[in-house]
Coordinates of C-alpha atoms in Angstrom, one line a residue:
X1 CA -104.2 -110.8 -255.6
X2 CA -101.0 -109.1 -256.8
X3 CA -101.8 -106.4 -254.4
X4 CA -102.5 -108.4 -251.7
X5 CA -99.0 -110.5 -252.1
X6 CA -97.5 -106.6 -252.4
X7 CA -98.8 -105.8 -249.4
X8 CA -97.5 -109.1 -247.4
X9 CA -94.6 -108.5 -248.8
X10 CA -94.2 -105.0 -247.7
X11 CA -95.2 -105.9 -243.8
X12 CA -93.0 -109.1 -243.8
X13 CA -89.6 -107.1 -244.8
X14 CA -90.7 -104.3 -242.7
X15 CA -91.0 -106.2 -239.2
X16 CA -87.7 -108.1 -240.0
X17 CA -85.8 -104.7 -240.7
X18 CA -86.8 -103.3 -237.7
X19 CA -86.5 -106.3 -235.9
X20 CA -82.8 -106.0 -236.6
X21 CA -82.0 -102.4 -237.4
X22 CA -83.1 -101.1 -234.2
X23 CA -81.3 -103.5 -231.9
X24 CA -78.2 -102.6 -234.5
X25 CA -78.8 -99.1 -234.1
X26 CA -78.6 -99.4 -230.7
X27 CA -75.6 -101.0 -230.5
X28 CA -73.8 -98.5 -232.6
X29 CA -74.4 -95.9 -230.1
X30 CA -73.3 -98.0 -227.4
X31 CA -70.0 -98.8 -229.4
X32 CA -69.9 -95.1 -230.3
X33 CA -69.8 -94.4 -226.9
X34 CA -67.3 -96.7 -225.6
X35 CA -65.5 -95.7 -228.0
X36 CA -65.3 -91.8 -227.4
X37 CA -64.6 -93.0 -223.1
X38 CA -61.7 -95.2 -224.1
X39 CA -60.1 -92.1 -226.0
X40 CA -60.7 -90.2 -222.9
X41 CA -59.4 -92.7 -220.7
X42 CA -56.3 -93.1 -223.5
X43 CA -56.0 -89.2 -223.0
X44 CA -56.0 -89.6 -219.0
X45 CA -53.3 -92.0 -219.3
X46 CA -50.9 -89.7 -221.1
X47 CA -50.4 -87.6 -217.6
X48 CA -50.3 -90.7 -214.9
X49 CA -46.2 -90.8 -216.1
X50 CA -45.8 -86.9 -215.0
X51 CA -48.0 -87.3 -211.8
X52 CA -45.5 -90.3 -211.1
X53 CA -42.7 -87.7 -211.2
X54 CA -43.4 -84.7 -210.2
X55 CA -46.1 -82.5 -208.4
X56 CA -44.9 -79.1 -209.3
X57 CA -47.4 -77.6 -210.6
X58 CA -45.5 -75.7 -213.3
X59 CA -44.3 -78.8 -214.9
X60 CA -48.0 -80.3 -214.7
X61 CA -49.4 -77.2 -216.5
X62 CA -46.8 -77.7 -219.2
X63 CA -47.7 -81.5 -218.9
X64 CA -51.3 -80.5 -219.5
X65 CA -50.7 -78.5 -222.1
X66 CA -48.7 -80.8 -224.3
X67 CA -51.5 -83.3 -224.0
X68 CA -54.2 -83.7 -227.4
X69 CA -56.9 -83.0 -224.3
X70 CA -55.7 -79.9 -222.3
X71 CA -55.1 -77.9 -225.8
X72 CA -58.6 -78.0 -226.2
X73 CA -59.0 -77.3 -222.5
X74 CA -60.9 -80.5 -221.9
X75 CA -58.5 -81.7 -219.5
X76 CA -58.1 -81.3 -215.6
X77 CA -55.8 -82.6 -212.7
X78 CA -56.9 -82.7 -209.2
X79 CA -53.9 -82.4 -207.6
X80 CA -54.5 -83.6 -203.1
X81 CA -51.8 -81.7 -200.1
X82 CA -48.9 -83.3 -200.4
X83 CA -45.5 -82.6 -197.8
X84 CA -43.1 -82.1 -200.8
X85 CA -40.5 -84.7 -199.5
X86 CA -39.2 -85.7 -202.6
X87 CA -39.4 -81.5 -204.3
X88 CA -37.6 -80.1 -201.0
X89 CA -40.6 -78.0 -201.5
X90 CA -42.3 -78.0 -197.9
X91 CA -46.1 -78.7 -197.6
X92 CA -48.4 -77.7 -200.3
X93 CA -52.3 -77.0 -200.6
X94 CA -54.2 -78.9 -203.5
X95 CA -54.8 -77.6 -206.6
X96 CA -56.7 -77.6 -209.7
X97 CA -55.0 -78.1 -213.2
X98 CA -56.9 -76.9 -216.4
X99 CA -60.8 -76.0 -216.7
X100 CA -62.7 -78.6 -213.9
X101 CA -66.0 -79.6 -214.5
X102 CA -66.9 -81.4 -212.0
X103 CA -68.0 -80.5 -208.0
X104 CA -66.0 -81.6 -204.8
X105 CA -68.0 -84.7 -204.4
X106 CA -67.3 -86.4 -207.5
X107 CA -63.8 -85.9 -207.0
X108 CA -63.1 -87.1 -203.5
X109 CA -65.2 -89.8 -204.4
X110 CA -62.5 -90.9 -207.3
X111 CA -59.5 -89.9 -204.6
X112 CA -60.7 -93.1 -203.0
X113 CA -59.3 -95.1 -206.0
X114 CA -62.7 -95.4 -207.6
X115 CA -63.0 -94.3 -211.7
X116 CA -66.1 -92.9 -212.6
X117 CA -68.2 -91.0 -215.1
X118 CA -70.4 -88.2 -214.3
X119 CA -72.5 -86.6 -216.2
X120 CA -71.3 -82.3 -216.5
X121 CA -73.1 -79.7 -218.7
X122 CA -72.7 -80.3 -222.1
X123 CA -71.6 -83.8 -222.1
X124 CA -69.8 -85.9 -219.3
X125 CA -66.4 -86.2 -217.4
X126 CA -64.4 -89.4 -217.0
X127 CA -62.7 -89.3 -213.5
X128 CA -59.3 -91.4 -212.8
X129 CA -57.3 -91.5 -210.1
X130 CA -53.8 -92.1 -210.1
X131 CA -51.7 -93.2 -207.1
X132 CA -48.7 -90.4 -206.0
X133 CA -48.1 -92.4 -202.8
X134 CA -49.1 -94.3 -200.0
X135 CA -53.1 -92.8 -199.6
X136 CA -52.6 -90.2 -201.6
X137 CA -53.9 -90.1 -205.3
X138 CA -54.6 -87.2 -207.8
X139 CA -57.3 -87.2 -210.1
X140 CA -57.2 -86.4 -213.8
X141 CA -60.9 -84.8 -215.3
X142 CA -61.1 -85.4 -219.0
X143 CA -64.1 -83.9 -220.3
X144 CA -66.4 -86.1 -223.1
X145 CA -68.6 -83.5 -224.8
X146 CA -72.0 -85.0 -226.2
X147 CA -70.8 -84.5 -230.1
X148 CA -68.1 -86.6 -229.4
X149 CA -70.3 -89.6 -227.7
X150 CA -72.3 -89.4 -230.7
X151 CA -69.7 -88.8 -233.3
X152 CA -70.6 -91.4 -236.4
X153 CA -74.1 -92.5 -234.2
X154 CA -76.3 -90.4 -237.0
X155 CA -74.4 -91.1 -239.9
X156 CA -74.7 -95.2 -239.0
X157 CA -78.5 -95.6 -238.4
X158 CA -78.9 -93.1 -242.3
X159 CA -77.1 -96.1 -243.6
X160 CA -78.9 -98.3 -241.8
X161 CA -82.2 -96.7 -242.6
X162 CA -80.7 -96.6 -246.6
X163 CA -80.1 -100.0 -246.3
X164 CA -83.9 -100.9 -245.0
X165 CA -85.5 -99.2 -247.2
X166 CA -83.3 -100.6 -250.0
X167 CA -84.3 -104.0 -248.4
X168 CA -87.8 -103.0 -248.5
X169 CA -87.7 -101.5 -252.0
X170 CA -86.1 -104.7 -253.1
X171 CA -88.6 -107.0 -251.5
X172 CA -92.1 -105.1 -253.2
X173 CA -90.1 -104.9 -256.7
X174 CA -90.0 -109.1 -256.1
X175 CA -93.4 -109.5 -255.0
X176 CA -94.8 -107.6 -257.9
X177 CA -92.8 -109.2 -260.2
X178 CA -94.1 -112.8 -258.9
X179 CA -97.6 -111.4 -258.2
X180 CA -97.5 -110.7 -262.2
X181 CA -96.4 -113.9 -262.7
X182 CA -99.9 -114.8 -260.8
X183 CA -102.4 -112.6 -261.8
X184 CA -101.5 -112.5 -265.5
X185 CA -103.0 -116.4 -266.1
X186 CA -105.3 -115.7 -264.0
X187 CA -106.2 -112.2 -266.0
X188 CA -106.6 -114.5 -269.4
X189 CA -108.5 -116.7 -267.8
X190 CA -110.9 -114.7 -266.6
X191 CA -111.1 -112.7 -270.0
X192 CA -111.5 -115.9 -272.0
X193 CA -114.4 -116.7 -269.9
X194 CA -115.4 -113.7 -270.3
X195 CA -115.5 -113.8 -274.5
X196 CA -116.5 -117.5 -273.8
X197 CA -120.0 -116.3 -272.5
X198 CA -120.5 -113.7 -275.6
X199 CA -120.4 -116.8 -277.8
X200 CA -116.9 -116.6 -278.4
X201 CA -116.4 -120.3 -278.6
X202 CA -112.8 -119.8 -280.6
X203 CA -111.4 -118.6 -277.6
X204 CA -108.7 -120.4 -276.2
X205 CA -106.2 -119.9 -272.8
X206 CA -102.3 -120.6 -273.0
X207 CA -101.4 -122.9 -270.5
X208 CA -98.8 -121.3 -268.3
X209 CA -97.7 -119.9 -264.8
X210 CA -97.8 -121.9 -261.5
X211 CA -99.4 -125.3 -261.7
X212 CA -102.8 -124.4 -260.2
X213 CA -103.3 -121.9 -262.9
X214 CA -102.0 -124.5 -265.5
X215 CA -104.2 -126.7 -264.6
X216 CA -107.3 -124.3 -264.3
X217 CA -106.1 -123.1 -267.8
X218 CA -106.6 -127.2 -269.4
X219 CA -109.9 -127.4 -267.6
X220 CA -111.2 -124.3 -269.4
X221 CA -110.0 -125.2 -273.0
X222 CA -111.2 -128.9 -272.3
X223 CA -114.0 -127.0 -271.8
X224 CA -114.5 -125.0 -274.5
X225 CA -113.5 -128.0 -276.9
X226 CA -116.3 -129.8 -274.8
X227 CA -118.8 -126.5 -275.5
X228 CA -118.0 -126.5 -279.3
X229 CA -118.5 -130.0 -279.8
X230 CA -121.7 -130.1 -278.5
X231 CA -123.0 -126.9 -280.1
X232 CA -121.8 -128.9 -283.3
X233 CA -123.7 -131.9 -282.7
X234 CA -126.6 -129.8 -281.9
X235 CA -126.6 -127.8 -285.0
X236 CA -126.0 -131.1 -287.0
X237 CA -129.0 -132.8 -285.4
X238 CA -131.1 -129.8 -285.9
X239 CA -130.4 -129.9 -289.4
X240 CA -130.8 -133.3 -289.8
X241 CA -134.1 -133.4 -288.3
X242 CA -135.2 -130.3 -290.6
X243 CA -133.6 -132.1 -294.2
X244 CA -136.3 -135.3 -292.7
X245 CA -139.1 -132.9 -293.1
X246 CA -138.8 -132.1 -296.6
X247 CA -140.1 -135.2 -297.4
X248 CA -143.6 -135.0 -296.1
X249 CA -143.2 -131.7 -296.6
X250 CA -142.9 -132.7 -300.4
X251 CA -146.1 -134.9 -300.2
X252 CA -148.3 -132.2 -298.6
X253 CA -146.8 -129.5 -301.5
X254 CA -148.3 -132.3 -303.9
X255 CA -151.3 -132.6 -302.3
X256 CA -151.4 -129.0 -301.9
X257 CA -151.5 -128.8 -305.7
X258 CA -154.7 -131.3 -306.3
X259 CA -156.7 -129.3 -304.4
X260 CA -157.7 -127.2 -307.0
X261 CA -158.9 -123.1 -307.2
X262 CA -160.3 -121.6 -304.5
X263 CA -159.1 -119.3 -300.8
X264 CA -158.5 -122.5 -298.7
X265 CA -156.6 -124.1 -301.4
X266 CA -154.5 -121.1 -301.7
X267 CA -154.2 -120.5 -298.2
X268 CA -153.0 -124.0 -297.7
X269 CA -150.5 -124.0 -300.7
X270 CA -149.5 -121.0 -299.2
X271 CA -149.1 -122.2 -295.8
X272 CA -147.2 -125.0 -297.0
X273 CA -144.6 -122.9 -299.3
X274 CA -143.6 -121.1 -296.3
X275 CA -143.1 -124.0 -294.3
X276 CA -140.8 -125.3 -296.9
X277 CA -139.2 -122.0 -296.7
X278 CA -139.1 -122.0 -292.6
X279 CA -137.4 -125.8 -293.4
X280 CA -134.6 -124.3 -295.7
X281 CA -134.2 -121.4 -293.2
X282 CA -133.4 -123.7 -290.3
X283 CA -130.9 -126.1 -292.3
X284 CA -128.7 -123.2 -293.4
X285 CA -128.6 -121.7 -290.1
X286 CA -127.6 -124.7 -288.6
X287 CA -125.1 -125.6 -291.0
X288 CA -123.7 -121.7 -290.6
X289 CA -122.1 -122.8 -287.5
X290 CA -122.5 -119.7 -285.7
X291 CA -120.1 -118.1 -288.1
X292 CA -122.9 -115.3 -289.5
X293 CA -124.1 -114.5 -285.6
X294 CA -122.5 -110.9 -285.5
X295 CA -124.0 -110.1 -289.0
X296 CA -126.1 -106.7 -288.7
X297 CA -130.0 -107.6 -288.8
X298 CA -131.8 -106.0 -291.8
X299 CA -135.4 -105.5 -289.7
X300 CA -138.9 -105.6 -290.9
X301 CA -142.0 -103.7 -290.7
X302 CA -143.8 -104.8 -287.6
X303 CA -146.8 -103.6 -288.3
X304 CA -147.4 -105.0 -292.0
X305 CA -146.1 -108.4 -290.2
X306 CA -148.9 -108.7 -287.9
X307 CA -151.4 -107.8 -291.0
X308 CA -149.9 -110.1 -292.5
X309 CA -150.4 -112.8 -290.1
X310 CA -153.0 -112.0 -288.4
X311 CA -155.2 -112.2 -291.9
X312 CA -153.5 -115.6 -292.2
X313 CA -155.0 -116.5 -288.7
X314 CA -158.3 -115.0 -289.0
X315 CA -159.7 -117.1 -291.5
X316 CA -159.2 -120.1 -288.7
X317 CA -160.9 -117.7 -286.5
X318 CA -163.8 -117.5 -288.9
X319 CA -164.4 -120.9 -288.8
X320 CA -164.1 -121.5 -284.9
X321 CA -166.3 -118.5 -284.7
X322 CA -163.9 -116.3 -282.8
X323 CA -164.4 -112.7 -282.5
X324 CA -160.6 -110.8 -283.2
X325 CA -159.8 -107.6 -283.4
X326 CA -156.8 -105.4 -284.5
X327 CA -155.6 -102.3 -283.6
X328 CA -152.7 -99.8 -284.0
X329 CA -151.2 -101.2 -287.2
X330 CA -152.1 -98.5 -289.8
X331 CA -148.4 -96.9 -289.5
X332 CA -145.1 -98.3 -290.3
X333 CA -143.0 -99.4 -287.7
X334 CA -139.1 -100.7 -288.3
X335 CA -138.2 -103.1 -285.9
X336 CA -134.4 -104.5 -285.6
X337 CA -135.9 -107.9 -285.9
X338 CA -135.9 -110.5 -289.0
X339 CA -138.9 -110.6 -290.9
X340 CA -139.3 -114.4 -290.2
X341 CA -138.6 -114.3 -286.9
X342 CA -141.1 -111.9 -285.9
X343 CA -143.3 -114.0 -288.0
X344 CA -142.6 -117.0 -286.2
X345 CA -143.1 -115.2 -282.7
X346 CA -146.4 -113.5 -283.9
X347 CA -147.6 -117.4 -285.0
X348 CA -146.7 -119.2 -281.4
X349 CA -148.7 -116.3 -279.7
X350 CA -152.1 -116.8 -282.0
X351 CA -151.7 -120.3 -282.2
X352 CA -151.7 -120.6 -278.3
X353 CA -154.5 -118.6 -278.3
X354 CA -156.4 -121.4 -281.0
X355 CA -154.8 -124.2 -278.9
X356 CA -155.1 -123.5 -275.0
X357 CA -158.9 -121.7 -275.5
X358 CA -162.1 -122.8 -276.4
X359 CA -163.0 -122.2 -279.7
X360 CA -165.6 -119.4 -279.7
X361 CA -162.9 -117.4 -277.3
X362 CA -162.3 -113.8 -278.5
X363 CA -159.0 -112.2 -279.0
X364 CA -157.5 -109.3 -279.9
X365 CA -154.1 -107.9 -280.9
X366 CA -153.0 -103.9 -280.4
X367 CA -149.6 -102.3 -281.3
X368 CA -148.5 -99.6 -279.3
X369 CA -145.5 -97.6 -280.1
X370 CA -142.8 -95.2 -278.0
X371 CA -140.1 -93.3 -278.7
X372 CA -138.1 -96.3 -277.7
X373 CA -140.2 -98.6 -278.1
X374 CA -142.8 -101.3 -279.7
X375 CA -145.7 -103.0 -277.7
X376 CA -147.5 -106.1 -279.2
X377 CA -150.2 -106.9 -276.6
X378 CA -152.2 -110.3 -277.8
X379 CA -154.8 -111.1 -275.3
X380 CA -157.8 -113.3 -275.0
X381 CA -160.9 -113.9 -273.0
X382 CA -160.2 -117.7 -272.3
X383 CA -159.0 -119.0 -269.0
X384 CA -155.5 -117.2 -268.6
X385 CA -152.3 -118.7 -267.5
X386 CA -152.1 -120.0 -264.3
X387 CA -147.7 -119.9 -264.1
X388 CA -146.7 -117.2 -265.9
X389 CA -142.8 -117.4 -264.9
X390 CA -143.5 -121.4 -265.5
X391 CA -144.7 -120.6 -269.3
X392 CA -141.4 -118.5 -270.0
X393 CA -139.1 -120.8 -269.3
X394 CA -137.8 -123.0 -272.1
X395 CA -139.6 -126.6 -272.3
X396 CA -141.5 -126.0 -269.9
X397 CA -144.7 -127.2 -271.3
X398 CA -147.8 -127.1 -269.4
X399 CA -150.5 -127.2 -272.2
X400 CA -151.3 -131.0 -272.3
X401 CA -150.4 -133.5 -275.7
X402 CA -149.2 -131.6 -278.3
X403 CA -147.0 -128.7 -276.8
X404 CA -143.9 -128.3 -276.5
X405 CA -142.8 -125.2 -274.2
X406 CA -140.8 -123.8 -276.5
X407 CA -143.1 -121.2 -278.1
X408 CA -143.3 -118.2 -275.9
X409 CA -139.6 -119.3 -275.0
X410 CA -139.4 -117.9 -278.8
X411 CA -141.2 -115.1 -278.5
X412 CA -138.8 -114.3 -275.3
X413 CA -135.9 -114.7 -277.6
X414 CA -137.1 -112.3 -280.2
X415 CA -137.9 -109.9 -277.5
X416 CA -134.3 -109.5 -275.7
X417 CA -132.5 -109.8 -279.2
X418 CA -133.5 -106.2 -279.4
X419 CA -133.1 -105.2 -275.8
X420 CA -136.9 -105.8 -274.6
X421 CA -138.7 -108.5 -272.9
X422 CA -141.7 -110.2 -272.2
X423 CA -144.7 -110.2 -269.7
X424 CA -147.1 -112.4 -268.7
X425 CA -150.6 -110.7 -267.5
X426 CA -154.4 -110.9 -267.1
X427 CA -155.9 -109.0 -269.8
X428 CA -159.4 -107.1 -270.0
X429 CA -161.4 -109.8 -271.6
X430 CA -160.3 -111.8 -268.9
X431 CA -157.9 -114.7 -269.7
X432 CA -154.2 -113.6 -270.5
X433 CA -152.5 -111.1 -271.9
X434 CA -148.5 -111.3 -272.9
X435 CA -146.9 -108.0 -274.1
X436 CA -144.0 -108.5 -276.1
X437 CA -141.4 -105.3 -275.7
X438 CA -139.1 -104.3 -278.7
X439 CA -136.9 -102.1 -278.4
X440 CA -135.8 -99.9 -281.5
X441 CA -132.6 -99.2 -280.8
X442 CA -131.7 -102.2 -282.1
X443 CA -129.0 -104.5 -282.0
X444 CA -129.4 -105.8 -278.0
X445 CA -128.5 -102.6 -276.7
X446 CA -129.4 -104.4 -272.8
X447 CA -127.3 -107.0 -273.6
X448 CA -124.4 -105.1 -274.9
X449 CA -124.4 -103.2 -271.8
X450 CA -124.7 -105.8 -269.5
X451 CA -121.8 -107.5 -271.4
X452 CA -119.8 -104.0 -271.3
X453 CA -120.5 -104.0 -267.8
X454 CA -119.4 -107.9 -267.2
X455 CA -115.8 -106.9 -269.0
X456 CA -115.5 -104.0 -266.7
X457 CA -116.1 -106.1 -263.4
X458 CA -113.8 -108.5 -264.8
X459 CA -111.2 -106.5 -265.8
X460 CA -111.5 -104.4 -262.2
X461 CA -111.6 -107.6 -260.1
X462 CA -108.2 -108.8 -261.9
X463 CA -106.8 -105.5 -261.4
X464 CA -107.5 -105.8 -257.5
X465 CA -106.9 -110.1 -257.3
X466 CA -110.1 -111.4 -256.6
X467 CA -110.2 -113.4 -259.8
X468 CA -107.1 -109.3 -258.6
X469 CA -107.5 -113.2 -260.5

């Protein structure tokens, strides 16, 4: 935008500059031209009172050559036959005066009382007659040369062209000036949405520069106030809801206890300790406020997670008589993913395999893994997904009482927190297969670039105006 404004600018001053330095221009030279013919005339007029006297031509030579004109031999007298009545001189032939320029046509045509210019090599002649009697008139030839109708012509129009481009020069120094005064609120506004979408919901915009912007600048901070405020609710009724857990979370640790010795009892005191710690977990993330999101993630062993859970699932498959198998875990594998996170990813995928399939439905779970990256494939021989884009997207439960659509939406989140994803397949036992792609690089790298790349556009588009600002 500040460009653009530039640019009007610049054509705007330009067209009325030469709207009016060219028809100025012109009339300088006309003026300079006048000018230089009235000094000739003025010169012509010096020898009319020496024609009036005399028409010896001795005493018009010396006439001639007294004059400003005929030293510079740019004057000439055409002088007609006369009788000599008033010399006592007898008749006389005409004459010529000084240097002539002109031919015999242009000079009887002045003879008949007519002044005229005509142009001559190297410039022009101004012809005026003057009367010596009744019929009889002489003409007087003043030569203009070309320099002379000219003389101050160029040095006007450089002024004139100075004083343009000073205009001009003038005229783009304003338009940036107020195109700054623009794009600058425009430039913070588009930065602070920028930080705004990376989650930083601190950011803020000053509200000045012309009214439109002001106002634009009060809707984003109302905003932003708006976003935070939610967010906080949020957080505050997550962790509310989580502290209301503990207490049948506390009757099932009792219970937990009475059961005795014994693998299901331990499994289930088990299960129920790391609920409690899942419960604890949530509250203090909540209550965090966001403030801890930059903090570096420590990562986990992928591999000894899905042991891990995969022999807590597998005594549940045992007893729906479910044939499992793993593969690909023997290594170790660091993945730049919380240990209970991946935990809680690994869970929503087996327990949509317990709950969306009969029970007698074999699964299987294989780790592959890349230079770059980690592949959990869990796949199953039961019915498959009939939406997969449907099952990705968050609340969008399609699996009957009991479900809530949120847990391959966490498995998604776990995925692009390292710069992978997640995809939705048919498998080779049948049903479905979702692979889950981490990357172990670590630290979103896709999503640090695409947020590089989103400051870059922004920043270029308020350089040119289209957000320019």
């Amino acid at each position: 935008m500040r460009w653009a404004l530039v640019k009007v600018c610049l054509a705007v001053t330009v067209m009325v500059v030469l709207a009016f330095a060219v028809p100025l221009a012109l009339v300088v030279r006309e003026l300079a031209r006048d000018r230089a013919f009235a000094d000739a005339e003025r010169q012509a007029a010096q020898i009319r009172p020496a024609l009036a006297i005399t028409t010896d031509r001795d005493r018009l030579e010396r006439a001639v050559a007294s004059s400003q004109a005929g030293e510079v031999g740019r004057l000439a007298v055409h002088v007609p036959r006369t009788d000599g009545a008033r010399e006592g001189t007898g008749a006389r032939t005409a004459y010529v005066i000084g240097r002539a320029r002109t031919g015999p046509r242009a000079v009887e045509t002045a003879r008949r009382g007519r002044s005229l210019i005509t142009a001559v090599p190297g410039g022009y002649a101004l012809l005026q007659p003057t009367a010596l009697g009744a019929g009889e008139f002489a003409v007087v030839e003043v030569y203009v040369p070309h320099r002379a109708v000219g003389n101050g012509v160029t040095t006007s129009w450089l002024i004139l062209a100075g004083v343009g481009l000073a205009l001009v020069a003038g005229s783009v120094a304003t338009a940036d000036r107020l195109g700054q005064r623009l794009v600058r609120p425009a430039e913070r506004l588009a930065r602070a949405a920028a930080e705004l979408g990376e989650g930083r919901l601190g950011v803020r915009v000053r509200e000045d520069g012309p009214a439109e912007l002001r106002a634009a600048a009060v809707a984003f901070n109302s905003m932003a106030d708006d976003i935070v405020r939610l967010l906080a609710g949020e957080r505050e009724l997550a962790a509310d809801l989580s502290h209301r857990l503990r207490t049948p979370l506390t009757v099932l640790r009792l219970n937990a206890a009475s059961l005795g010795d014994g693998p299901a009892a331990e499994q289930t005191r088990a299960a129920v300790a790391q609920l409690e710690r899942e419960v604890d977990q949530l509250i203090r993330t909540a209550r965090e406020d966001g403030r801890h999101k930059d903090r570096p993630v420590l990562g986990c062993d992928a591999c000894e997670v899905v042991r891990e859970r995969m022999a807590f699932w597998s005594a549940l498959a045992e007893d729906e008589g479910r044939t499992v198998r793993l593969a690909g875990v023997e290594a170790t594998v660091r993945v730049p993913v919380a240990r209970t996170e991946l935990a809680a990813a690994l869970d929503a995928l087996l327990g949509n395999v317990f709950r969306h399939t009969p029970e007698g439905t074999a699964f299987a779970v294989d780790v592959h893994r890349s230079e770059e990256a980690l592949i959990v494939l869990v796949s199953d021989a039961g019915p498959g997904i009939t939406d997969p884009d449907g099952a990705l997207r968050r609340g969008h439960g399609a699996g009957g009482t009991g479900s809530t659509g949120l847990g391959l939406d966490i498995v998604r989140r776990v995925a692009e927190s390292t710069g992978g994803d997640v995809r939705i397949g048919r498998s080779v036992l049948g049903g479905a297969e979702v692979r889950v792609w981490l990357s172990l690089a670590g630290g979103g790298t896709r999503r640090s670039d695409r947020r590089r790349r989103m400051r870059r556009r922004v920043r270029r588009l308020a350089g040119r105006g289209r957000v320019r600002h």
